[in-house]
XYZ file of C-alpha atoms in Angstrom:
721
model
C 0.150 0.072 0.041
C 0.965 3.452 -0.778
C 2.468 5.535 1.960
C 4.411 8.816 2.556
C 7.032 7.223 4.739
C 10.545 8.331 4.608
C 11.432 5.127 2.683
C 8.803 6.099 0.174
C 9.710 9.745 -0.402
C 11.201 10.883 -3.414
C 13.632 13.644 -4.037
C 12.666 16.420 -6.733
C 15.467 15.042 -8.976
C 15.003 16.093 -12.224
C 14.133 12.682 -14.123
C 13.588 13.175 -18.175
C 13.972 15.964 -20.337
C 12.264 18.470 -18.443
C 11.558 19.698 -14.677
C 8.574 18.077 -12.915
C 5.087 19.632 -13.338
C 4.266 19.449 -9.766
C 6.318 18.036 -6.834
C 3.384 17.935 -4.481
C 3.110 15.154 -1.888
C 0.198 13.185 -1.788
C -2.996 14.242 0.310
C -4.918 11.534 2.657
C -7.740 11.773 0.142
C -5.009 10.605 -2.548
C -3.874 7.877 -0.118
C -7.412 6.771 0.346
C -8.148 6.582 -3.399
C -4.693 4.725 -4.061
C -5.557 2.075 -1.689
C -9.016 1.734 -3.264
C -7.511 1.273 -6.725
C -4.885 -1.180 -5.236
C -7.717 -3.082 -3.613
C -9.423 -2.944 -6.890
C -6.788 -4.404 -8.835
C -6.338 -7.216 -6.779
C -9.712 -8.150 -6.509
C -9.830 -8.282 -10.384
C -7.073 -10.891 -10.395
C -4.369 -8.984 -11.867
C -1.895 -10.402 -9.454
C -0.196 -14.236 -9.872
C -0.269 -16.327 -6.570
C 3.464 -17.213 -5.279
C 2.720 -20.881 -6.745
C 2.615 -19.716 -10.360
C 5.599 -17.046 -9.637
C 7.534 -20.135 -8.589
C 6.266 -22.082 -11.574
C 7.561 -19.475 -14.079
C 10.783 -19.137 -12.129
C 11.243 -22.820 -13.039
C 10.197 -22.681 -16.484
C 12.616 -19.827 -17.378
C 15.599 -22.453 -15.306
C 14.366 -24.995 -18.042
C 14.441 -22.730 -21.067
C 18.110 -21.402 -20.124
C 19.137 -25.023 -20.146
C 17.998 -25.835 -23.269
C 19.536 -22.746 -25.128
C 22.807 -23.664 -23.193
C 22.645 -27.259 -24.718
C 21.721 -25.823 -27.998
C 24.771 -23.672 -28.545
C 26.948 -26.504 -27.578
C 25.242 -28.516 -30.312
C 25.632 -25.747 -32.854
C 29.372 -25.163 -31.969
C 30.107 -28.940 -32.123
C 28.192 -29.321 -35.379
C 30.590 -26.497 -36.788
C 33.530 -28.260 -36.169
C 34.603 -26.572 -32.878
C 37.087 -28.598 -30.702
C 35.929 -29.582 -27.270
C 37.341 -27.040 -25.521
C 35.399 -24.353 -27.381
C 32.422 -26.457 -27.068
C 32.594 -26.379 -23.324
C 33.061 -22.525 -23.359
C 30.309 -21.781 -25.705
C 27.570 -20.026 -24.086
C 24.005 -18.589 -24.486
C 21.931 -16.560 -21.473
C 18.367 -15.865 -21.230
C 17.152 -12.463 -20.464
C 13.785 -11.244 -19.721
C 12.083 -8.229 -20.555
C 8.375 -6.413 -21.076
C 5.562 -7.008 -18.643
C 7.806 -9.852 -16.645
C 10.629 -7.648 -16.187
C 8.893 -4.797 -15.305
C 6.931 -6.469 -12.400
C 3.461 -5.672 -14.078
C 2.711 -9.232 -15.318
C -0.404 -11.246 -14.319
C -1.946 -14.785 -14.337
C -1.522 -16.433 -17.476
C 0.598 -13.587 -19.079
C 3.617 -14.486 -21.644
C 7.193 -14.349 -20.904
C 9.079 -11.783 -22.972
C 12.437 -13.637 -23.155
C 15.795 -12.870 -25.173
C 18.570 -15.525 -26.055
C 21.893 -13.618 -26.405
C 24.158 -16.084 -28.383
C 27.610 -16.219 -29.797
C 28.385 -15.027 -33.495
C 28.596 -18.427 -34.918
C 25.137 -19.530 -33.766
C 22.975 -17.922 -36.806
C 19.432 -16.799 -36.748
C 17.987 -18.683 -39.664
C 19.602 -21.593 -39.651
C 20.640 -22.428 -36.226
C 18.106 -20.476 -34.167
C 14.781 -21.168 -36.277
C 16.361 -24.279 -37.359
C 18.171 -26.350 -34.607
C 16.573 -24.825 -31.519
C 13.187 -25.279 -33.032
C 13.993 -28.827 -33.666
C 14.940 -29.484 -29.943
C 11.985 -27.458 -28.855
C 9.918 -29.387 -31.031
C 10.964 -32.608 -29.200
C 10.927 -31.312 -25.768
C 7.588 -33.020 -24.268
C 7.157 -29.942 -22.037
C 6.701 -27.446 -25.159
C 3.442 -26.978 -26.905
C 2.175 -24.659 -29.674
C 5.452 -23.902 -31.020
C 5.320 -20.964 -33.565
C 8.236 -19.449 -35.091
C 7.788 -16.099 -36.834
C 10.889 -15.432 -38.643
C 9.275 -12.888 -41.078
C 8.345 -10.429 -38.306
C 9.537 -6.992 -37.736
C 11.272 -8.704 -34.636
C 11.815 -12.388 -35.309
C 10.386 -14.232 -32.435
C 9.455 -18.000 -31.628
C 6.673 -18.636 -29.467
C 5.324 -21.502 -27.568
C 3.975 -22.770 -24.176
C 6.559 -24.550 -21.965
C 4.305 -26.439 -19.245
C 1.658 -24.064 -19.806
C 3.410 -20.577 -19.601
C 3.662 -18.566 -22.745
C 6.953 -17.930 -24.019
C 8.176 -15.253 -26.682
C 11.814 -16.150 -27.443
C 13.887 -13.668 -29.598
C 17.608 -14.190 -30.361
C 20.422 -11.827 -30.678
C 23.480 -12.681 -32.323
C 26.615 -11.006 -30.904
C 29.691 -10.463 -32.362
C 31.496 -12.267 -29.493
C 32.774 -15.830 -29.593
C 31.829 -16.635 -26.049
C 28.793 -15.155 -24.118
C 30.047 -14.980 -20.533
C 27.535 -15.805 -17.530
C 27.716 -12.320 -16.083
C 27.158 -10.482 -19.468
C 25.980 -6.985 -18.913
C 23.395 -6.214 -21.663
C 23.141 -2.548 -21.030
C 26.928 -1.947 -22.297
C 26.621 -0.252 -25.950
C 29.599 -1.979 -26.946
C 27.539 -5.186 -27.526
C 25.889 -3.242 -30.472
C 28.935 -3.330 -32.487
C 29.133 -5.410 -35.715
C 25.450 -6.671 -35.275
C 22.633 -7.068 -37.894
C 19.374 -4.812 -37.540
C 17.379 -7.593 -36.243
C 19.635 -8.056 -33.321
C 19.535 -4.472 -32.550
C 15.795 -4.455 -32.401
C 16.018 -7.793 -30.194
C 18.206 -6.428 -27.976
C 16.337 -3.203 -27.688
C 13.403 -4.545 -25.830
C 15.680 -5.775 -22.723
C 17.840 -2.348 -22.793
C 14.838 -0.402 -22.776
C 13.038 -2.230 -20.188
C 15.943 -1.777 -17.769
C 16.416 1.839 -18.824
C 12.898 2.754 -17.730
C 13.345 1.272 -14.391
C 16.344 3.831 -14.007
C 14.356 6.764 -15.107
C 11.364 6.422 -12.669
C 11.595 8.366 -9.669
C 9.585 5.551 -7.558
C 9.106 1.996 -9.004
C 6.393 0.507 -6.802
C 4.464 3.523 -7.754
C 5.028 3.406 -11.520
C 4.394 -0.587 -11.481
C 1.015 -0.001 -9.610
C 0.067 2.965 -12.143
C 1.220 0.809 -15.188
C -0.681 -2.211 -13.963
C -3.612 -0.004 -13.815
C -3.266 1.545 -17.469
C -2.805 -2.006 -19.027
C -5.939 -3.261 -17.462
C -7.723 0.112 -18.596
C -6.274 -0.348 -22.194
C -7.386 -3.874 -22.395
C -10.873 -3.150 -20.967
C -11.387 -0.448 -23.486
C -9.932 -2.537 -26.716
C -6.800 -0.331 -27.286
C -4.187 -2.638 -26.212
C -2.665 -4.436 -29.207
C 0.694 -3.204 -30.713
C -0.128 -5.709 -34.015
C -3.826 -4.095 -34.640
C -2.261 -0.543 -34.515
C -2.883 0.535 -30.979
C -0.186 0.427 -28.467
C 1.437 -2.424 -26.759
C 2.963 -3.084 -23.560
C 6.143 -1.077 -23.928
C 4.235 1.888 -25.223
C 2.005 2.067 -22.239
C 4.918 1.527 -19.990
C 6.893 4.746 -21.490
C 3.669 6.778 -21.419
C 3.261 6.146 -17.770
C 7.109 6.425 -16.852
C 6.809 9.872 -18.531
C 3.880 10.756 -15.951
C 5.902 9.460 -13.221
C 8.778 11.597 -14.120
C 6.522 14.700 -14.260
C 4.575 13.967 -10.770
C 7.793 12.254 -9.052
C 5.925 12.511 -5.441
C 2.480 11.468 -6.881
C 0.909 8.184 -5.464
C -0.734 5.926 -8.381
C -4.709 7.405 -7.971
C -3.000 10.605 -8.750
C -0.738 9.284 -11.502
C -3.730 7.519 -13.130
C -5.622 11.104 -13.058
C -2.927 13.004 -14.486
C -1.977 10.202 -17.081
C -5.529 10.951 -18.598
C -4.961 14.823 -18.131
C -1.833 15.265 -19.766
C -2.425 12.765 -22.857
C -5.725 14.372 -23.626
C -4.081 17.473 -23.991
C -0.898 16.177 -25.685
C -0.383 17.609 -29.269
C 0.717 14.758 -31.431
C 2.713 13.890 -33.159
C 5.275 15.760 -30.753
C 7.173 12.757 -29.314
C 7.040 11.248 -25.850
C 10.741 11.382 -24.620
C 12.248 10.015 -21.043
C 15.895 10.876 -21.718
C 17.902 13.082 -24.108
C 18.217 11.082 -27.677
C 21.747 10.614 -28.009
C 23.761 9.935 -31.066
C 26.764 7.693 -30.170
C 29.914 6.815 -32.510
C 28.471 3.213 -33.661
C 26.459 5.179 -36.265
C 23.255 3.310 -35.627
C 20.075 4.882 -36.869
C 18.018 7.042 -34.066
C 14.719 8.594 -34.254
C 15.401 12.060 -36.057
C 12.490 13.285 -38.327
C 15.162 16.104 -39.216
C 16.950 13.561 -41.207
C 14.840 10.673 -41.769
C 11.622 11.247 -43.927
C 9.922 8.020 -42.086
C 10.087 9.436 -38.837
C 8.159 12.449 -39.935
C 5.271 10.243 -40.938
C 4.901 8.684 -37.314
C 1.747 9.819 -36.074
C 2.090 9.271 -32.265
C 5.540 8.886 -31.323
C 6.610 7.320 -28.268
C 10.681 7.099 -28.255
C 12.584 4.274 -26.484
C 15.108 5.695 -23.894
C 17.829 3.064 -24.786
C 20.561 3.690 -27.691
C 19.725 3.433 -30.292
C 16.194 5.220 -29.692
C 13.295 4.325 -31.814
C 9.831 4.962 -31.828
C 7.955 1.995 -30.297
C 4.446 2.990 -31.654
C 5.093 3.119 -35.653
C 2.032 1.117 -36.127
C -0.422 3.734 -34.938
C -2.633 4.691 -38.205
C -5.106 7.665 -38.325
C -7.833 5.427 -37.248
C -6.391 3.888 -34.429
C -5.065 7.423 -33.103
C -8.656 8.820 -33.238
C -9.800 5.858 -31.147
C -7.253 6.312 -28.447
C -7.902 10.017 -28.373
C -11.428 9.269 -27.877
C -10.909 6.740 -25.372
C -8.231 9.153 -23.479
C -10.882 11.981 -23.275
C -13.541 9.324 -21.884
C -11.328 8.457 -19.153
C -10.416 12.296 -18.318
C -13.838 12.940 -17.821
C -14.327 10.008 -15.680
C -11.296 10.291 -13.345
C -12.552 14.277 -12.885
C -15.660 13.252 -11.866
C -13.944 10.892 -9.227
C -11.956 13.722 -7.995
C -15.233 15.837 -7.205
C -17.455 13.108 -6.465
C -15.530 10.603 -4.942
C -17.082 7.902 -6.830
C -15.530 4.496 -7.421
C -13.012 3.206 -9.994
C -15.553 0.611 -11.523
C -16.813 3.334 -13.932
C -13.055 3.763 -15.485
C -12.915 0.522 -16.569
C -16.351 -0.557 -18.094
C -15.607 -2.517 -21.233
C -16.073 -1.291 -24.610
C -18.751 -2.609 -26.475
C -17.177 -3.061 -29.780
C -20.262 -5.118 -31.359
C -22.509 -2.312 -30.299
C -20.730 0.679 -31.542
C -21.017 0.599 -35.064
C -23.528 -0.471 -38.029
C -20.795 -2.000 -40.418
C -18.125 -4.298 -40.101
C -15.581 -6.033 -42.070
C -15.006 -9.624 -41.160
C -11.890 -11.270 -41.983
C -12.000 -15.076 -41.862
C -8.908 -17.534 -42.066
C -8.744 -21.244 -42.000
C -5.780 -23.906 -42.615
C -5.936 -27.581 -42.822
C -4.121 -28.160 -39.526
C -3.192 -26.644 -36.260
C 0.307 -26.144 -37.046
C -0.527 -24.662 -40.437
C -3.136 -22.231 -38.866
C -0.834 -20.904 -36.163
C 1.568 -20.183 -38.705
C -1.091 -18.411 -41.151
C -2.897 -16.705 -38.079
C 0.443 -14.962 -37.136
C 1.167 -13.860 -40.633
C -2.275 -12.610 -41.282
C -2.388 -10.440 -37.961
C 1.001 -8.935 -38.812
C -0.844 -7.865 -41.883
C -4.050 -6.903 -40.540
C -2.962 -3.209 -39.833
C -1.996 -2.674 -43.267
C -5.819 -3.208 -44.417
C -6.598 -0.137 -42.213
C -3.874 2.003 -43.629
C -4.701 0.840 -47.075
C -8.386 1.765 -46.611
C -7.313 5.295 -45.091
C -4.962 5.586 -48.152
C -7.774 4.806 -50.820
C -10.444 6.996 -49.206
C -8.418 9.979 -48.222
C -9.114 9.303 -44.467
C -13.051 9.579 -45.298
C -13.499 6.177 -43.994
C -12.191 5.194 -40.434
C -11.377 1.799 -39.223
C -11.545 0.123 -35.701
C -9.701 -3.034 -35.451
C -10.693 -5.350 -32.751
C -7.499 -6.212 -30.941
C -8.644 -9.872 -30.295
C -9.305 -12.761 -32.557
C -12.694 -15.411 -32.449
C -13.116 -18.595 -33.563
C -16.258 -20.845 -34.479
C -16.260 -23.755 -32.780
C -18.599 -25.468 -35.474
C -15.580 -25.084 -38.124
C -12.176 -26.568 -37.849
C -8.945 -24.665 -37.782
C -10.569 -21.155 -38.036
C -10.077 -17.836 -36.682
C -12.032 -14.449 -37.241
C -11.315 -10.797 -37.167
C -13.613 -8.101 -37.157
C -13.223 -4.055 -38.162
C -15.882 -1.431 -37.304
C -16.366 0.852 -40.220
C -17.484 4.360 -40.035
C -17.447 7.583 -41.928
C -14.941 10.345 -40.673
C -16.757 12.785 -38.238
C -17.159 16.029 -39.379
C -16.655 15.532 -42.799
C -18.992 16.944 -45.603
C -20.763 14.705 -47.834
C -20.009 15.468 -51.361
C -22.679 14.790 -54.112
C -22.321 11.651 -56.108
C -19.494 9.924 -54.443
C -19.649 6.285 -52.695
C -17.711 4.179 -50.875
C -16.093 1.404 -52.766
C -13.258 -0.372 -51.279
C -13.322 -3.690 -53.588
C -9.834 -2.965 -55.061
C -8.378 -2.113 -51.706
C -9.528 -5.209 -50.267
C -8.092 -6.882 -53.300
C -4.779 -5.170 -52.603
C -4.956 -6.353 -48.965
C -5.645 -9.669 -49.851
C -2.580 -10.065 -52.555
C -0.100 -8.521 -49.834
C -1.285 -11.780 -47.859
C -1.116 -14.103 -50.433
C 2.718 -13.312 -50.337
C 3.450 -15.392 -47.420
C 6.703 -17.237 -48.263
C 5.409 -20.330 -46.378
C 2.207 -20.642 -47.928
C 0.411 -24.182 -47.825
C -2.318 -25.584 -49.488
C -5.501 -24.871 -47.281
C -4.334 -21.346 -46.020
C -7.290 -19.416 -47.129
C -8.443 -15.726 -46.264
C -11.789 -14.411 -47.019
C -13.152 -10.778 -46.478
C -16.508 -9.499 -46.463
C -18.765 -6.647 -44.959
C -21.477 -7.736 -42.835
C -24.028 -5.489 -40.877
C -24.406 -4.983 -37.256
C -27.535 -7.648 -37.010
C -25.575 -10.180 -38.936
C -22.696 -10.323 -36.548
C -22.189 -14.132 -35.992
C -23.127 -15.354 -32.365
C -19.892 -17.164 -31.789
C -18.370 -13.521 -31.128
C -20.696 -12.874 -28.034
C -19.741 -14.466 -24.452
C -21.568 -18.055 -24.453
C -22.383 -17.635 -27.968
C -25.711 -15.571 -27.101
C -26.487 -12.685 -28.649
C -27.389 -9.634 -26.005
C -31.068 -8.676 -26.124
C -31.612 -5.087 -28.067
C -31.861 -2.112 -25.994
C -35.723 -0.947 -25.477
C -36.688 2.295 -27.071
C -38.435 4.972 -25.081
C -41.909 5.374 -26.433
C -42.268 8.867 -28.186
C -38.634 9.385 -28.881
C -37.520 8.448 -32.164
C -34.017 6.606 -32.130
C -33.821 7.104 -28.285
C -32.947 3.967 -26.149
C -33.651 3.114 -22.488
C -30.577 2.932 -20.342
C -30.211 1.311 -17.183
C -30.625 2.962 -13.929
C -27.872 5.008 -12.839
C -26.128 5.235 -16.144
C -24.825 8.796 -16.722
C -24.241 9.340 -20.577
C -24.136 13.009 -20.344
C -20.357 12.886 -21.055
C -19.939 9.468 -22.597
C -21.659 8.794 -25.711
C -19.455 6.008 -27.505
C -20.758 2.642 -27.317
C -18.351 0.225 -25.316
C -17.364 -3.736 -25.774
C -16.272 -6.343 -23.532
C -12.539 -6.645 -24.569
C -11.804 -9.272 -22.362
C -13.867 -8.535 -18.828
C -12.826 -10.367 -15.791
C -15.646 -12.975 -14.820
C -15.433 -11.100 -11.193
C -16.564 -7.579 -12.570
C -18.914 -8.740 -15.084
C -22.088 -8.811 -12.882
C -21.236 -5.296 -11.439
C -20.074 -3.083 -14.294
C -22.909 -0.953 -15.762
C -23.806 -1.877 -19.411
C -23.607 0.981 -21.873
C -25.834 0.644 -24.611
C -26.578 2.801 -28.075
C -27.882 6.571 -27.674
C -29.302 9.595 -29.911
C -29.896 7.368 -33.148
C -31.431 9.640 -35.606
C -32.858 7.425 -38.051
C -33.613 3.531 -38.653
C -32.161 2.048 -42.028
C -34.242 -0.023 -43.918
C -32.932 -2.386 -46.625
C -34.557 -1.284 -49.976
C -33.029 -3.327 -52.719
C -30.491 -5.778 -52.981
C -28.707 -6.867 -56.280
C -26.393 -9.981 -56.314
C -23.971 -10.575 -58.983
C -22.415 -14.073 -57.788
C -19.875 -14.243 -60.550
C -18.297 -10.949 -59.550
C -18.829 -11.586 -55.820
C -20.207 -8.049 -55.633
C -23.582 -6.726 -53.994
C -24.947 -3.391 -54.612
C -27.369 -2.342 -51.725
C -29.474 0.734 -51.464
C -30.812 1.904 -48.299
C -33.214 4.470 -47.235
C -33.534 6.346 -44.039
C -36.636 8.025 -42.804
C -36.506 10.733 -39.789
C -39.427 12.978 -38.709
C -37.284 15.960 -39.511
C -35.290 14.999 -42.437
C -36.541 13.851 -46.182
C -36.058 10.410 -47.045
C -32.473 9.565 -48.024
C -30.516 7.230 -49.705
C -27.369 5.294 -49.149
C -25.679 3.385 -51.784
C -22.383 1.346 -51.378
C -20.448 -1.482 -52.691
C -17.898 -3.998 -51.345
C -16.358 -6.941 -53.397
C -15.173 -10.208 -51.570
C -13.382 -12.824 -53.164
C -15.285 -16.367 -53.485
C -13.166 -18.739 -51.331
C -11.038 -21.164 -52.677
C -11.951 -24.544 -52.225
C -14.650 -23.880 -49.747
C -18.290 -23.863 -49.914
C -20.014 -20.293 -49.601
C -22.436 -21.861 -47.487
C -19.936 -23.693 -44.916
C -20.909 -20.995 -42.195
C -23.607 -18.755 -41.711
C -21.328 -15.833 -40.855
C -20.324 -15.758 -44.158
C -21.792 -14.453 -47.461
C -20.596 -13.607 -50.843
C -20.582 -9.778 -51.930
C -22.267 -8.637 -48.940
C -22.319 -4.702 -49.668
C -20.437 -2.075 -47.674
C -22.839 0.473 -46.792
C -22.090 3.512 -44.282
C -25.151 3.702 -42.385
C -26.675 7.020 -41.547
C -25.930 7.864 -38.088
C -25.525 11.902 -37.072
C -24.245 11.737 -33.630
C -20.445 11.902 -32.755
C -20.328 9.002 -30.436
C -18.171 10.765 -28.266
C -17.028 14.380 -27.491
C -13.908 15.755 -29.091
C -11.288 17.290 -26.512
C -11.852 20.769 -25.244
C -9.498 23.328 -24.568
C -10.289 24.074 -21.213
C -7.921 25.257 -18.812
C -7.036 22.989 -15.991
C -6.257 24.653 -12.707
C -3.975 22.839 -10.408
C -2.285 24.901 -7.466
C 1.241 25.396 -6.987
C 2.221 23.555 -10.297
C 5.444 24.160 -11.815
C 4.883 24.004 -15.651
C 7.121 22.729 -18.249
C 8.566 24.370 -21.074
C 10.366 21.278 -22.454
C 13.300 22.373 -24.516
C 15.988 19.671 -25.325
C 19.248 20.466 -27.341
C 19.008 17.679 -29.615
C 22.401 17.800 -30.821
C 24.609 17.743 -27.325
C 21.963 16.125 -25.283
C 21.964 18.816 -22.609
C 19.198 19.273 -20.063
C 16.094 21.553 -20.579
C 15.668 24.827 -18.857
C 12.305 25.063 -17.353
C 9.711 27.975 -17.623
C 6.754 28.514 -15.152
C 3.306 29.321 -16.483
C -0.081 29.475 -15.066
C -1.834 26.289 -16.406
C -1.456 23.048 -16.683
C -3.003 22.868 -20.279
C -0.121 25.545 -21.313
C 2.558 23.421 -19.600
C 1.432 20.153 -21.108
C 1.349 22.222 -24.795
C 4.796 23.411 -24.343
C 6.225 20.192 -22.967
C 4.826 18.311 -26.092
C 5.653 21.465 -28.477
C 9.185 21.850 -27.061
C 9.790 17.828 -27.030
C 9.363 18.083 -30.731
C 11.423 21.416 -31.295
C 14.157 19.970 -29.223
C 14.629 17.152 -32.195
C 14.798 20.035 -34.695
C 11.397 20.131 -35.948
C 8.614 22.377 -35.580
C 6.140 22.033 -32.906
C 3.333 22.798 -35.543
C 2.714 19.306 -36.298
C 0.450 19.519 -38.792
C 2.596 20.500 -41.557
C 5.064 17.641 -41.061
C 3.296 14.460 -40.954
C 1.625 14.260 -44.146
C 3.910 12.825 -46.928
C 5.703 9.728 -47.694
C 5.587 6.211 -46.571
C 3.451 4.816 -43.763
C 5.847 2.570 -41.604
C 9.181 1.053 -41.723
C 9.605 -2.080 -43.946
C 6.140 -1.676 -45.502
C 6.778 1.351 -48.322
C 6.432 -1.177 -51.387
C 2.946 -2.304 -49.841
C 1.891 1.239 -49.347
C 2.671 2.676 -52.372
C 1.060 6.432 -52.798
C -0.005 6.995 -49.227
C -2.870 9.809 -49.140
C -3.980 11.629 -46.017
C -6.689 13.961 -45.560
C -5.320 17.371 -45.638
C -2.277 16.665 -47.681
C -1.541 19.839 -49.453
C 0.886 17.674 -51.787
C -1.536 14.963 -52.685
C -3.296 15.573 -55.795
C -6.954 14.140 -56.723
C -6.100 13.282 -59.984
C -3.185 10.987 -59.304
C -5.223 8.934 -56.442
C -7.605 6.057 -57.632
C -10.956 7.454 -56.397
C -12.279 3.937 -54.775
C -15.065 5.920 -52.415
C -17.615 8.416 -53.661
C -20.215 9.652 -51.251
C -23.520 10.800 -52.081
C -24.336 14.122 -50.820
C -27.657 12.996 -49.438
C -26.624 9.711 -48.366
C -25.460 10.626 -44.916
C -27.639 12.515 -42.475
C -25.850 15.845 -41.376
C -24.596 15.766 -37.785
C -26.747 17.421 -35.065
C -25.133 20.601 -33.997
C -23.835 19.396 -30.498
C -21.519 21.204 -28.509
C -18.317 19.361 -27.719
């Protein structure tokens, strides 16, 4: 539990690139709220038992033994004498949530195998070590992913999930007391090794840069749980992963070094609601060493200028850990941060509990249109390999849709996969679709993403280890056609009741306050202990009901045309027309599953109300707070000077803007993050990117795949945000 004892007090030492915003000590109210938070997290089952902790340590010991045997086997096979074979060594390091001390029951362990120069990645790690693990009785679900941005081997060892990376150093022998933090180990290694080493080095550096490790851990555990409940915890889907959330929390700990977890959670939402992306979040000065490795530097690297939500790693070489974020996923996270900020402000004034903050997001009630991506394979091994590859490509579908629609069609990928138990070797993914809020419809325009989907599937079919039976199918479904297997227990929840006399309004449960939270929510992995007590959010303020008027199906082209009309007492009848194209399954009957249909049309429904309030620019008062003008000298890596101001909002804005300015580019971000490629390693797959507001993008050079009828979408109500 938190306390203000002398052992827990933190000196106001400046950590990071600026002075703290506040060095105030916690009040009795803060301590009470922190104890409530810690109890809430414990009741949710976020802490593992002592027996589970011991079992994890035993598993790590066994994995360490296996890699030591492996490196000796490789050394002997390559003709080394017995003395060198005896000296050959490999060592296991941990990083991620396990190393940070915020893992929970059933969480995987991120591990790194450091090996000598003669043990190669492709031939020895993904070859010989893979064979040895496959022959180990305790190993299940072995899944190598050699083509990933950071190559990884995933498996379960006695039920404990392991993600194993490999770093091949230039050393002939890896000493048992090897120090992974020294920068000399980065000499003469390949780029994949640098990325693999970065995880361990970043984790250790984070723990060095936070003023109070225990407060950091509790806050991070809370924010990770919140992100999972709200469906924004997934690096591969374009949201933020574990390391991203850790860096964000660490920065808040630096800005409020003496605060306890309840205060840090509140300040987390306050700061990042007002953060001006793409100004970067930085824990320490970015340094360039004599090794010459590339670091994140938007002055020199065009790709770095395209990052939308840069969160920079603190260990050399500094990288952007959140390069997967897209316009759509950034918009979703900003909305969720705004919702969280409104809730914690209510908690500060009304002394309410923590449960509202962690209400699950009802994904399958949030949208009227979805993309459904089904994958199958012939056996379990092929399905695991195929699943890993497809998941690594799914974020490209979001980016391609953004590119080909000029940002007018926004995607919300669900971070989890689903499986229809009635089908063998099957997984399913979903993306919510909606038109960009606040954008004006143009007459004659329609949404058509047939070529975009085909382009995405062509990218997926480039899988180098493709085998017969690996199949992917993408189709559009409406809310009412969502398959039952995505719901808990396979039972679709009842539709909300409408209030008599109010068209489009729905009846909400007693005690639900929707004045500030208008976005629908989905259970993204809710804990059973909370499911009975969490208040269920339901749809609100629907302006009109869409009715199907006409369906024309061309089975040969797998193309459907749907024209929908919407009637409203205050609007004339309108029509929505759209197209979507889905390739016919190869070697599979189209009627294999009720959730699949050929040629279902993509129609963006007529919803007029924004689902969540936009971020307001209120000044948030905080007494006796030193505000930061965060300016960093990028070239020499000196600490920054701090300037006092009068409001937290101005301080946060100055901190974000100056973080950008300190890296050599203008804090006015709107003119910088618009051109060029979208992601490292993906330039060939994402040619001709197009973003809304891009002054250099020409409509004549872009393939106009989406057209919107000016009368096809109901105009948004003039509601204040």
